[in-house]
């Protein structure tokens, strides 16, 4: 097979680089991050890529590929481009169905045979600077990606320099430099074409079109490895945004959103533990956490929108950053992080919003709260304000906030990212943490502590109820609360008698 280059020793790919793609994802990296692709994933132009049986979300990513000439080790960003000998086109295919399997390393979802088509020709870089390149992608003849290297957050020279700090980039190594907005899902029968060129350079050199046809696989994955898994968030991200997914559904090319995420209520929060915590006060659980050194687990300043509301679920997180006009222009519109959070919250999840403790904000409104309720969310917690407060009070979903405020998005906040570690009301909250709340307040329970804390708190709640009965009958609290040995013996005898009745 020919790819326009020799088979490289290393293929290194960048996660996020184009501002257009960064805006879609709703998270801005401070520095480039990378993953490896195996040489066995290479494919030439005119080939096919198989969408494996049992998968749904095979996505293309048209990219500019750099081919290293002179080896690079400890080079500067200013000199990094000098070590790139040629540029070619690449398609960084990936299966979102397998993205959860490797937590960012992309071994299985991007390492399959044929998942890195490259070529068909490589353009020498002599006389062409790093900002002069363009990448375009077509699906079934329609242009879907069109961007240029002068927009990159991390220029080519910086990528070479950064990688050369950690390893020797050898002659023939390939760097895939990221994909712009427009990446989406393809289905069997689709034809994807990628072209890289330098339209303003002498002769307007081009790689020609790298052509790949999608076929349907017939061999299912075995049960001896992680199996394909998809959920609504994966569907939306794979298709690009909610509108693109909806259009694909209407065209019969995509599966509708359904909120059916395996394990969305959290593996730690079992039905048994839910039953244990039924009726247990947040204060009791917080005391059990304090014994284990967890004292900063309170989401301070928030109150329920209905008297008597309780909340228990697995955290899904949304982060706002302080308002800035340019950031809001880039991140505030379209299917922004706020909309993505409310559109992808799953049954049993609590949407926790970092609003930096600013009450003069409307971080949740009636439409978004209703969307969360329809999707089966267990509740919403924000350390900011709620607009349309009276309307939100009419809904069944518990909402804990600092109170009402009529402001709309864009006054104090920019919706920034979803499913990251946040700070809400002074507490650190990670996706998957357990959120519990009642009229006293809201706390965060690390999942690995949940089982032992729930068991202890349930036992303590039972003991506290018995103590309350004794106090109501006239017993003094000294020695009873907390129980001394004499009262403990009476309590144990009472429990034994109750168990035997």
Short mmCIF file of C-alpha atoms in Angstrom, two decimals:
data_model
loop_
_atom_site.label_atom_id
_atom_site.label_comp_id
_atom_site.label_asym_id
_atom_site.label_seq_id
_atom_site.Cartn_x
_atom_site.Cartn_y
_atom_site.Cartn_z
CA UNK A 1 0.00 0.00 0.00
CA UNK A 2 1.12 3.58 -0.62
CA UNK A 3 0.25 6.55 1.55
CA UNK A 4 2.38 9.21 -0.12
CA UNK A 5 4.97 8.62 2.65
CA UNK A 6 6.97 5.76 4.09
CA UNK A 7 5.39 3.86 6.98
CA UNK A 8 6.08 6.04 10.05
CA UNK A 9 7.60 4.81 13.28
CA UNK A 10 5.18 6.96 15.29
CA UNK A 11 1.79 8.49 14.58
CA UNK A 12 0.93 11.14 17.18
CA UNK A 13 -2.42 12.91 17.15
CA UNK A 14 -3.56 16.11 18.87
CA UNK A 15 -6.88 16.10 20.74
CA UNK A 16 -8.07 19.71 20.23
CA UNK A 17 -6.45 22.49 18.22
CA UNK A 18 -8.82 24.40 15.90
CA UNK A 19 -10.80 27.18 17.64
CA UNK A 20 -13.90 26.16 15.68
CA UNK A 21 -13.71 22.65 17.15
CA UNK A 22 -12.80 23.94 20.62
CA UNK A 23 -15.95 26.07 20.57
CA UNK A 24 -18.03 23.01 19.69
CA UNK A 25 -16.55 21.00 22.53
CA UNK A 26 -16.98 23.85 25.02
CA UNK A 27 -13.59 23.37 26.67
CA UNK A 28 -10.40 25.24 25.92
CA UNK A 29 -7.11 23.43 26.55
CA UNK A 30 -4.25 25.47 27.95
CA UNK A 31 -1.71 23.23 26.21
CA UNK A 32 -1.88 20.56 23.52
CA UNK A 33 -2.58 16.97 24.53
CA UNK A 34 -1.91 13.89 22.45
CA UNK A 35 -2.57 10.23 21.77
CA UNK A 36 -0.86 7.59 19.66
CA UNK A 37 -2.27 5.73 16.66
CA UNK A 38 -0.76 2.43 15.51
CA UNK A 39 0.88 2.04 12.11
CA UNK A 40 -1.56 -0.81 11.45
CA UNK A 41 -4.36 1.78 11.33
CA UNK A 42 -2.89 3.36 8.17
CA UNK A 43 -4.80 3.07 4.91
CA UNK A 44 -4.27 4.50 1.41
CA UNK A 45 -6.62 6.56 -0.72
CA UNK A 46 -9.36 4.58 -2.42
CA UNK A 47 -9.67 2.16 0.48
CA UNK A 48 -12.51 1.27 2.80
CA UNK A 49 -13.13 1.57 6.51
CA UNK A 50 -15.34 -0.93 8.28
CA UNK A 51 -17.88 0.22 10.83
CA UNK A 52 -17.81 -2.73 13.23
CA UNK A 53 -20.97 -4.71 13.90
CA UNK A 54 -22.87 -3.40 16.89
CA UNK A 55 -21.57 0.17 16.61
CA UNK A 56 -23.32 3.35 15.56
CA UNK A 57 -21.02 6.37 15.85
CA UNK A 58 -18.11 6.15 13.39
CA UNK A 59 -16.89 9.73 12.90
CA UNK A 60 -14.42 11.24 10.42
CA UNK A 61 -11.91 14.00 11.19
CA UNK A 62 -10.13 15.62 8.27
CA UNK A 63 -6.66 16.74 9.32
CA UNK A 64 -3.36 18.19 8.19
CA UNK A 65 -0.60 15.64 8.79
CA UNK A 66 3.02 16.69 9.35
CA UNK A 67 5.84 14.38 8.28
CA UNK A 68 9.09 14.86 10.19
CA UNK A 69 12.28 15.31 8.15
CA UNK A 70 15.33 16.09 10.27
CA UNK A 71 14.95 14.40 13.70
CA UNK A 72 13.84 16.78 16.46
CA UNK A 73 14.86 16.66 20.12
CA UNK A 74 14.59 19.65 22.49
CA UNK A 75 13.85 22.13 19.70
CA UNK A 76 12.19 25.50 20.21
CA UNK A 77 8.74 26.49 18.87
CA UNK A 78 10.51 28.92 16.54
CA UNK A 79 12.55 26.08 15.04
CA UNK A 80 9.90 23.34 15.19
CA UNK A 81 8.52 23.98 11.70
CA UNK A 82 12.00 23.55 10.22
CA UNK A 83 11.85 19.87 11.18
CA UNK A 84 8.70 19.25 9.10
CA UNK A 85 9.70 17.98 5.66
CA UNK A 86 6.32 17.32 4.10
CA UNK A 87 2.61 17.82 4.67
CA UNK A 88 -0.16 15.47 3.64
CA UNK A 89 -3.85 14.78 4.27
CA UNK A 90 -5.17 12.42 6.91
CA UNK A 91 -8.51 11.22 8.22
CA UNK A 92 -8.51 10.49 11.95
CA UNK A 93 -11.50 8.14 12.13
CA UNK A 94 -12.89 7.22 15.55
CA UNK A 95 -15.67 5.16 17.11
CA UNK A 96 -17.48 7.09 19.83
CA UNK A 97 -19.07 3.77 20.84
CA UNK A 98 -15.67 2.73 22.25
CA UNK A 99 -14.55 6.09 23.60
CA UNK A 100 -15.34 5.17 27.21
CA UNK A 101 -13.15 2.07 26.98
CA UNK A 102 -9.81 3.84 27.22
CA UNK A 103 -10.51 7.20 28.91
CA UNK A 104 -8.68 9.43 26.44
CA UNK A 105 -5.90 7.14 25.19
CA UNK A 106 -8.14 6.26 22.20
CA UNK A 107 -6.47 2.85 21.72
CA UNK A 108 -9.63 1.04 20.70
CA UNK A 109 -11.84 3.80 19.38
CA UNK A 110 -9.19 5.26 17.03
CA UNK A 111 -6.70 2.42 16.57
CA UNK A 112 -8.65 0.04 14.35
CA UNK A 113 -7.42 -1.22 11.01
CA UNK A 114 -8.01 1.44 8.36
CA UNK A 115 -8.78 4.17 10.91
CA UNK A 116 -5.95 6.45 9.66
CA UNK A 117 -6.18 6.95 5.90
CA UNK A 118 -3.33 9.19 4.75
CA UNK A 119 -2.18 10.64 1.43
CA UNK A 120 -2.43 10.40 -1.50
CA UNK A 121 0.54 12.76 -2.04
CA UNK A 122 2.87 14.59 0.34
CA UNK A 123 3.80 18.22 -0.31
CA UNK A 124 7.38 19.40 0.42
CA UNK A 125 7.35 22.32 2.86
CA UNK A 126 10.25 24.21 1.26
CA UNK A 127 9.22 27.84 0.83
CA UNK A 128 5.80 27.38 2.49
CA UNK A 129 5.31 28.62 6.05
CA UNK A 130 3.28 26.90 8.75
CA UNK A 131 0.30 29.27 8.47
CA UNK A 132 -0.32 28.69 4.75
CA UNK A 133 -2.18 25.37 4.79
CA UNK A 134 -5.82 24.52 4.29
CA UNK A 135 -7.79 21.34 5.04
CA UNK A 136 -11.15 20.51 3.47
CA UNK A 137 -13.40 17.49 3.86
CA UNK A 138 -16.34 16.31 1.75
CA UNK A 139 -18.96 13.66 2.55
CA UNK A 140 -20.79 12.29 -0.46
CA UNK A 141 -19.62 15.32 -2.44
CA UNK A 142 -20.78 17.97 0.06
CA UNK A 143 -18.14 20.21 1.66
CA UNK A 144 -18.37 19.76 5.45
CA UNK A 145 -14.99 21.01 6.77
CA UNK A 146 -12.96 24.00 5.61
CA UNK A 147 -10.32 25.64 7.80
CA UNK A 148 -6.75 26.93 7.71
CA UNK A 149 -3.64 26.47 9.78
CA UNK A 150 -3.32 30.17 10.61
CA UNK A 151 -6.27 29.77 13.02
CA UNK A 152 -4.70 27.03 15.16
CA UNK A 153 -4.45 27.49 18.91
CA UNK A 154 -1.21 25.48 18.86
CA UNK A 155 0.84 26.18 15.70
CA UNK A 156 2.75 23.36 14.02
CA UNK A 157 6.10 24.57 15.35
CA UNK A 158 4.80 24.49 18.91
CA UNK A 159 3.54 20.90 18.48
CA UNK A 160 6.94 19.74 17.24
CA UNK A 161 8.75 21.59 20.04
CA UNK A 162 6.43 20.30 22.75
CA UNK A 163 6.67 16.68 21.64
CA UNK A 164 10.44 16.96 21.22
CA UNK A 165 10.70 17.75 24.95
CA UNK A 166 9.52 14.21 25.68
CA UNK A 167 10.76 12.05 22.82
CA UNK A 168 12.88 12.15 19.70
CA UNK A 169 10.76 12.82 16.66
CA UNK A 170 12.39 10.71 14.00
CA UNK A 171 12.45 11.00 10.24
CA UNK A 172 9.11 9.84 8.86
CA UNK A 173 7.14 10.26 12.09
CA UNK A 174 3.67 11.72 11.55
CA UNK A 175 1.81 14.30 13.63
CA UNK A 176 -1.94 14.66 13.09
CA UNK A 177 -2.66 18.28 14.00
CA UNK A 178 -6.34 18.26 14.96
CA UNK A 179 -9.63 18.63 13.12
CA UNK A 180 -11.80 21.73 12.63
CA UNK A 181 -15.53 21.99 13.23
CA UNK A 182 -17.68 19.91 10.91
CA UNK A 183 -16.50 16.47 12.02
CA UNK A 184 -19.51 14.20 12.15
CA UNK A 185 -20.78 10.63 11.82
CA UNK A 186 -20.70 8.60 8.62
CA UNK A 187 -22.65 5.44 7.82
CA UNK A 188 -22.03 2.50 5.51
CA UNK A 189 -22.10 3.63 1.89
CA UNK A 190 -20.81 7.12 2.62
CA UNK A 191 -17.70 8.37 0.82
CA UNK A 192 -15.37 10.73 2.71
CA UNK A 193 -12.71 12.83 0.94
CA UNK A 194 -10.00 14.96 2.57
CA UNK A 195 -7.68 17.36 0.78
CA UNK A 196 -4.84 19.50 2.12
CA UNK A 197 -3.39 22.28 0.01
CA UNK A 198 -1.48 25.57 0.19
CA UNK A 199 -3.70 27.71 -2.04
CA UNK A 200 -1.60 30.89 -1.80
CA UNK A 201 1.79 29.24 -2.26
CA UNK A 202 3.46 29.15 -5.70
CA UNK A 203 1.70 26.55 -7.82
CA UNK A 204 -1.01 26.05 -5.15
CA UNK A 205 0.26 22.55 -4.33
CA UNK A 206 -2.30 19.97 -3.21
CA UNK A 207 -2.25 16.45 -1.82
CA UNK A 208 -5.18 15.51 -4.00
CA UNK A 209 -8.24 13.96 -2.42
CA UNK A 210 -7.86 11.18 0.11
CA UNK A 211 -10.89 8.98 -0.55
CA UNK A 212 -12.39 6.47 1.89
CA UNK A 213 -15.64 4.49 1.59
CA UNK A 214 -17.47 3.29 4.70
CA UNK A 215 -18.59 -0.35 4.78
CA UNK A 216 -20.54 -2.41 7.30
CA UNK A 217 -18.71 -4.98 9.39
CA UNK A 218 -20.26 -8.32 10.29
CA UNK A 219 -18.03 -9.60 13.11
CA UNK A 220 -19.29 -8.68 16.57
CA UNK A 221 -16.98 -7.81 19.47
CA UNK A 222 -16.47 -10.61 21.98
CA UNK A 223 -17.37 -10.45 25.65
CA UNK A 224 -13.70 -10.72 26.68
CA UNK A 225 -13.11 -6.99 26.21
CA UNK A 226 -14.94 -3.71 26.77
CA UNK A 227 -18.05 -3.64 24.58
CA UNK A 228 -19.42 -0.68 22.61
CA UNK A 229 -21.47 1.73 24.72
CA UNK A 230 -23.30 4.86 23.63
CA UNK A 231 -25.44 7.49 25.29
CA UNK A 232 -27.04 10.76 24.32
CA UNK A 233 -23.93 12.84 25.08
CA UNK A 234 -21.85 10.62 22.79
CA UNK A 235 -24.47 10.91 20.06
CA UNK A 236 -24.57 14.70 20.23
CA UNK A 237 -20.78 15.06 20.33
CA UNK A 238 -20.25 12.55 17.54
CA UNK A 239 -22.67 14.28 15.17
CA UNK A 240 -21.23 17.70 16.10
CA UNK A 241 -24.15 19.31 17.91
CA UNK A 242 -27.80 18.74 18.72
CA UNK A 243 -29.05 20.35 15.51
CA UNK A 244 -26.85 18.14 13.34
CA UNK A 245 -28.01 15.07 15.24
CA UNK A 246 -31.66 16.07 14.87
CA UNK A 247 -31.19 16.56 11.13
CA UNK A 248 -29.55 13.13 10.89
CA UNK A 249 -32.46 11.56 12.77
CA UNK A 250 -34.91 13.21 10.39
CA UNK A 251 -32.91 11.82 7.46
CA UNK A 252 -32.93 8.33 8.94
CA UNK A 253 -29.16 8.33 9.49
CA UNK A 254 -29.07 8.50 13.30
CA UNK A 255 -30.72 7.02 16.38
CA UNK A 256 -32.92 9.45 18.36
CA UNK A 257 -31.82 10.65 21.78
CA UNK A 258 -33.33 8.50 24.48
CA UNK A 259 -31.46 9.16 27.73
CA UNK A 260 -30.81 5.45 28.12
CA UNK A 261 -27.28 5.58 29.43
CA UNK A 262 -26.10 2.38 31.05
CA UNK A 263 -25.22 3.11 34.64
CA UNK A 264 -26.33 6.74 34.40
CA UNK A 265 -27.51 6.72 38.01
CA UNK A 266 -24.04 5.71 39.12
CA UNK A 267 -22.70 2.28 39.99
CA UNK A 268 -22.15 3.27 43.63
CA UNK A 269 -25.71 4.43 44.21
CA UNK A 270 -27.52 1.09 44.23
CA UNK A 271 -31.18 0.50 45.02
CA UNK A 272 -30.09 -0.98 48.35
CA UNK A 273 -28.18 2.15 49.32
CA UNK A 274 -31.05 4.36 48.19
CA UNK A 275 -33.31 2.39 50.52
CA UNK A 276 -30.79 2.78 53.36
CA UNK A 277 -30.68 6.54 52.90
CA UNK A 278 -34.45 6.95 52.58
CA UNK A 279 -35.41 9.26 55.44
CA UNK A 280 -31.82 9.72 56.65
CA UNK A 281 -30.95 13.35 57.32
CA UNK A 282 -28.14 15.06 55.45
CA UNK A 283 -26.78 16.17 58.82
CA UNK A 284 -26.40 12.53 59.85
CA UNK A 285 -24.49 11.64 56.71
CA UNK A 286 -22.28 14.71 57.07
CA UNK A 287 -21.32 13.55 60.57
CA UNK A 288 -20.26 10.18 59.19
CA UNK A 289 -18.14 11.95 56.57
CA UNK A 290 -16.56 14.18 59.18
CA UNK A 291 -15.33 11.12 61.08
CA UNK A 292 -13.41 10.21 57.91
CA UNK A 293 -11.82 13.65 57.55
CA UNK A 294 -14.27 15.05 54.99
CA UNK A 295 -15.30 18.45 56.35
CA UNK A 296 -15.42 20.56 53.16
CA UNK A 297 -18.25 18.66 51.52
CA UNK A 298 -20.99 21.26 52.00
CA UNK A 299 -22.44 23.15 49.02
CA UNK A 300 -23.05 26.28 51.06
CA UNK A 301 -25.69 28.93 50.52
CA UNK A 302 -28.24 26.88 48.57
CA UNK A 303 -31.86 26.23 49.53
CA UNK A 304 -34.62 24.10 47.98
CA UNK A 305 -37.35 25.62 45.84
CA UNK A 306 -39.96 23.45 47.61
CA UNK A 307 -40.20 23.07 51.37
CA UNK A 308 -39.46 19.45 52.25
CA UNK A 309 -37.53 18.66 49.04
CA UNK A 310 -34.88 15.97 49.21
CA UNK A 311 -32.29 15.21 46.57
CA UNK A 312 -30.14 12.14 45.97
CA UNK A 313 -28.31 11.29 42.76
CA UNK A 314 -25.07 11.14 40.83
CA UNK A 315 -23.41 14.42 39.91
CA UNK A 316 -23.28 15.76 36.36
CA UNK A 317 -21.39 19.03 36.30
CA UNK A 318 -21.60 22.35 34.44
CA UNK A 319 -19.08 25.15 34.84
CA UNK A 320 -19.52 28.87 34.17
CA UNK A 321 -16.60 31.31 33.98
CA UNK A 322 -16.76 35.09 34.53
CA UNK A 323 -18.30 37.10 31.72
CA UNK A 324 -16.07 38.58 29.03
CA UNK A 325 -17.52 39.81 25.74
CA UNK A 326 -15.11 37.97 23.45
CA UNK A 327 -15.48 34.71 25.38
CA UNK A 328 -19.25 35.00 25.38
CA UNK A 329 -19.25 35.60 21.63
CA UNK A 330 -17.25 32.42 21.16
CA UNK A 331 -18.90 30.18 23.76
CA UNK A 332 -22.27 31.67 24.64
CA UNK A 333 -24.27 30.94 21.52
CA UNK A 334 -25.46 27.85 19.73
CA UNK A 335 -25.43 24.49 21.47
CA UNK A 336 -23.32 25.88 24.29
CA UNK A 337 -22.14 24.09 27.42
CA UNK A 338 -25.26 25.08 29.38
CA UNK A 339 -27.60 23.63 26.77
CA UNK A 340 -25.48 20.53 26.39
CA UNK A 341 -25.63 19.90 30.14
CA UNK A 342 -29.41 20.14 30.35
CA UNK A 343 -29.92 18.21 27.11
CA UNK A 344 -27.74 15.30 28.19
CA UNK A 345 -28.47 14.93 31.91
CA UNK A 346 -29.65 11.39 32.50
CA UNK A 347 -32.17 9.73 34.82
CA UNK A 348 -30.94 9.72 38.41
CA UNK A 349 -28.33 12.43 37.82
CA UNK A 350 -28.15 15.73 39.70
CA UNK A 351 -26.98 18.62 37.54
CA UNK A 352 -24.53 20.63 39.66
CA UNK A 353 -23.69 24.11 38.38
CA UNK A 354 -20.63 26.15 39.32
CA UNK A 355 -21.75 29.79 39.23
CA UNK A 356 -18.95 31.01 41.51
CA UNK A 357 -21.42 31.73 44.31
CA UNK A 358 -22.86 34.76 42.47
CA UNK A 359 -26.56 35.09 43.39
CA UNK A 360 -27.20 37.93 40.90
CA UNK A 361 -27.45 35.50 38.00
CA UNK A 362 -30.07 33.35 36.34
CA UNK A 363 -28.16 30.11 35.81
CA UNK A 364 -31.35 28.04 35.47
CA UNK A 365 -34.67 29.06 33.90
CA UNK A 366 -38.03 27.43 33.39
CA UNK A 367 -37.27 25.86 30.00
CA UNK A 368 -33.98 24.32 31.12
CA UNK A 369 -35.43 23.10 34.41
CA UNK A 370 -38.31 21.52 32.53
CA UNK A 371 -35.88 19.85 30.14
CA UNK A 372 -33.99 18.34 33.09
CA UNK A 373 -37.26 17.12 34.61
CA UNK A 374 -38.41 15.54 31.35
CA UNK A 375 -35.09 13.73 31.04
CA UNK A 376 -35.56 12.23 34.52
CA UNK A 377 -32.90 14.20 36.39
CA UNK A 378 -32.92 13.76 40.16
CA UNK A 379 -32.46 17.49 40.69
CA UNK A 380 -30.47 20.65 40.04
CA UNK A 381 -28.02 22.39 42.36
CA UNK A 382 -26.54 25.81 41.54
CA UNK A 383 -24.64 28.22 43.73
CA UNK A 384 -26.10 31.00 41.58
CA UNK A 385 -29.64 32.23 41.07
CA UNK A 386 -32.74 30.91 39.30
CA UNK A 387 -34.76 32.99 36.87
CA UNK A 388 -38.45 32.30 36.22
CA UNK A 389 -38.41 31.20 39.86
CA UNK A 390 -42.20 30.98 40.27
CA UNK A 391 -42.50 28.86 37.13
CA UNK A 392 -39.67 26.57 38.23
CA UNK A 393 -41.41 26.15 41.60
CA UNK A 394 -44.39 24.69 39.76
CA UNK A 395 -42.24 21.83 38.46
CA UNK A 396 -41.68 18.66 40.44
CA UNK A 397 -37.90 18.64 40.05
CA UNK A 398 -36.00 19.72 43.19
CA UNK A 399 -33.86 22.81 42.55
CA UNK A 400 -31.41 24.05 45.18
CA UNK A 401 -30.11 27.58 44.58
CA UNK A 402 -29.33 30.92 46.21
CA UNK A 403 -32.78 32.17 45.24
CA UNK A 404 -34.45 34.13 42.48
CA UNK A 405 -32.88 36.54 40.01
CA UNK A 406 -34.28 37.75 36.67
CA UNK A 407 -31.02 38.10 34.70
CA UNK A 408 -30.44 36.23 31.47
CA UNK A 409 -27.27 34.43 30.38
CA UNK A 410 -24.47 36.78 29.41
CA UNK A 411 -24.62 39.22 32.31
CA UNK A 412 -22.14 37.63 34.69
CA UNK A 413 -21.30 34.25 33.16
CA UNK A 414 -20.02 32.42 30.12
CA UNK A 415 -21.09 28.74 29.84
CA UNK A 416 -17.76 26.98 29.64
CA UNK A 417 -17.62 23.20 30.03
CA UNK A 418 -19.51 20.08 31.06
CA UNK A 419 -18.52 16.95 32.98
CA UNK A 420 -15.41 18.35 34.69
CA UNK A 421 -14.42 18.86 38.30
CA UNK A 422 -16.02 22.06 39.57
CA UNK A 423 -16.33 24.15 42.75
CA UNK A 424 -19.95 24.69 43.79
CA UNK A 425 -20.77 26.54 47.00
CA UNK A 426 -17.25 25.99 48.29
CA UNK A 427 -17.24 22.23 47.67
CA UNK A 428 -15.31 20.31 45.03
CA UNK A 429 -17.66 18.24 42.88
CA UNK A 430 -16.59 15.64 40.35
CA UNK A 431 -18.81 13.89 37.82
CA UNK A 432 -19.99 10.69 39.48
CA UNK A 433 -19.91 12.07 43.03
CA UNK A 434 -23.05 11.45 45.06
CA UNK A 435 -25.15 14.52 45.79
CA UNK A 436 -27.52 14.47 48.78
CA UNK A 437 -29.66 17.33 50.00
CA UNK A 438 -32.56 18.26 52.28
CA UNK A 439 -33.77 21.41 54.03
CA UNK A 440 -30.48 21.61 55.98
CA UNK A 441 -28.40 21.81 52.81
CA UNK A 442 -26.56 19.82 50.17
CA UNK A 443 -23.47 17.65 50.60
CA UNK A 444 -21.05 15.82 48.28
CA UNK A 445 -20.21 12.16 49.01
CA UNK A 446 -17.20 10.54 47.30
CA UNK A 447 -18.55 7.36 45.64
CA UNK A 448 -15.95 5.06 47.22
CA UNK A 449 -17.18 6.09 50.70
CA UNK A 450 -20.88 5.83 49.92
CA UNK A 451 -21.57 2.26 51.06
CA UNK A 452 -19.89 2.55 54.47
CA UNK A 453 -21.18 6.07 55.11
CA UNK A 454 -24.74 5.10 54.17
CA UNK A 455 -24.67 2.06 56.47
CA UNK A 456 -23.32 4.08 59.38
CA UNK A 457 -25.71 6.99 58.81
CA UNK A 458 -28.73 4.69 58.57
CA UNK A 459 -27.76 3.03 61.85
CA UNK A 460 -27.18 6.42 63.46
CA UNK A 461 -30.53 7.72 62.23
CA UNK A 462 -32.26 4.73 63.83
CA UNK A 463 -30.43 5.36 67.11
CA UNK A 464 -31.25 9.09 67.00
CA UNK A 465 -34.94 8.29 66.51
CA UNK A 466 -34.85 6.09 69.62
CA UNK A 467 -33.10 8.82 71.60
CA UNK A 468 -35.78 11.30 70.52
CA UNK A 469 -38.44 8.93 71.83
CA UNK A 470 -36.69 8.82 75.22
CA UNK A 471 -36.41 12.60 75.37
CA UNK A 472 -40.08 12.96 74.44
CA UNK A 473 -40.87 10.60 77.33
CA UNK A 474 -39.06 12.90 79.73
CA UNK A 475 -35.48 11.54 79.81
CA UNK A 476 -32.69 14.14 80.25
CA UNK A 477 -30.15 14.42 77.43
CA UNK A 478 -27.10 14.15 79.70
CA UNK A 479 -25.69 10.68 79.13
CA UNK A 480 -28.38 9.93 76.54
CA UNK A 481 -27.17 12.14 73.73
CA UNK A 482 -24.65 10.85 72.92
CA UNK A 483 -25.41 7.57 74.63
CA UNK A 484 -23.21 6.44 77.49
CA UNK A 485 -22.70 2.75 78.24
CA UNK A 486 -25.91 2.49 80.29
CA UNK A 487 -28.10 4.02 77.63
CA UNK A 488 -26.30 2.08 74.88
CA UNK A 489 -27.14 -1.16 76.68
CA UNK A 490 -30.80 -0.13 76.90
CA UNK A 491 -30.83 0.75 73.22
CA UNK A 492 -29.25 -2.57 72.21
CA UNK A 493 -31.76 -4.45 74.35
CA UNK A 494 -34.61 -2.52 72.74
CA UNK A 495 -33.34 -3.38 69.24
CA UNK A 496 -32.93 -7.06 70.18
CA UNK A 497 -36.47 -7.17 71.56
CA UNK A 498 -37.79 -5.51 68.43
CA UNK A 499 -35.97 -7.97 66.21
CA UNK A 500 -37.40 -10.91 68.11
CA UNK A 501 -40.98 -9.72 68.14
#
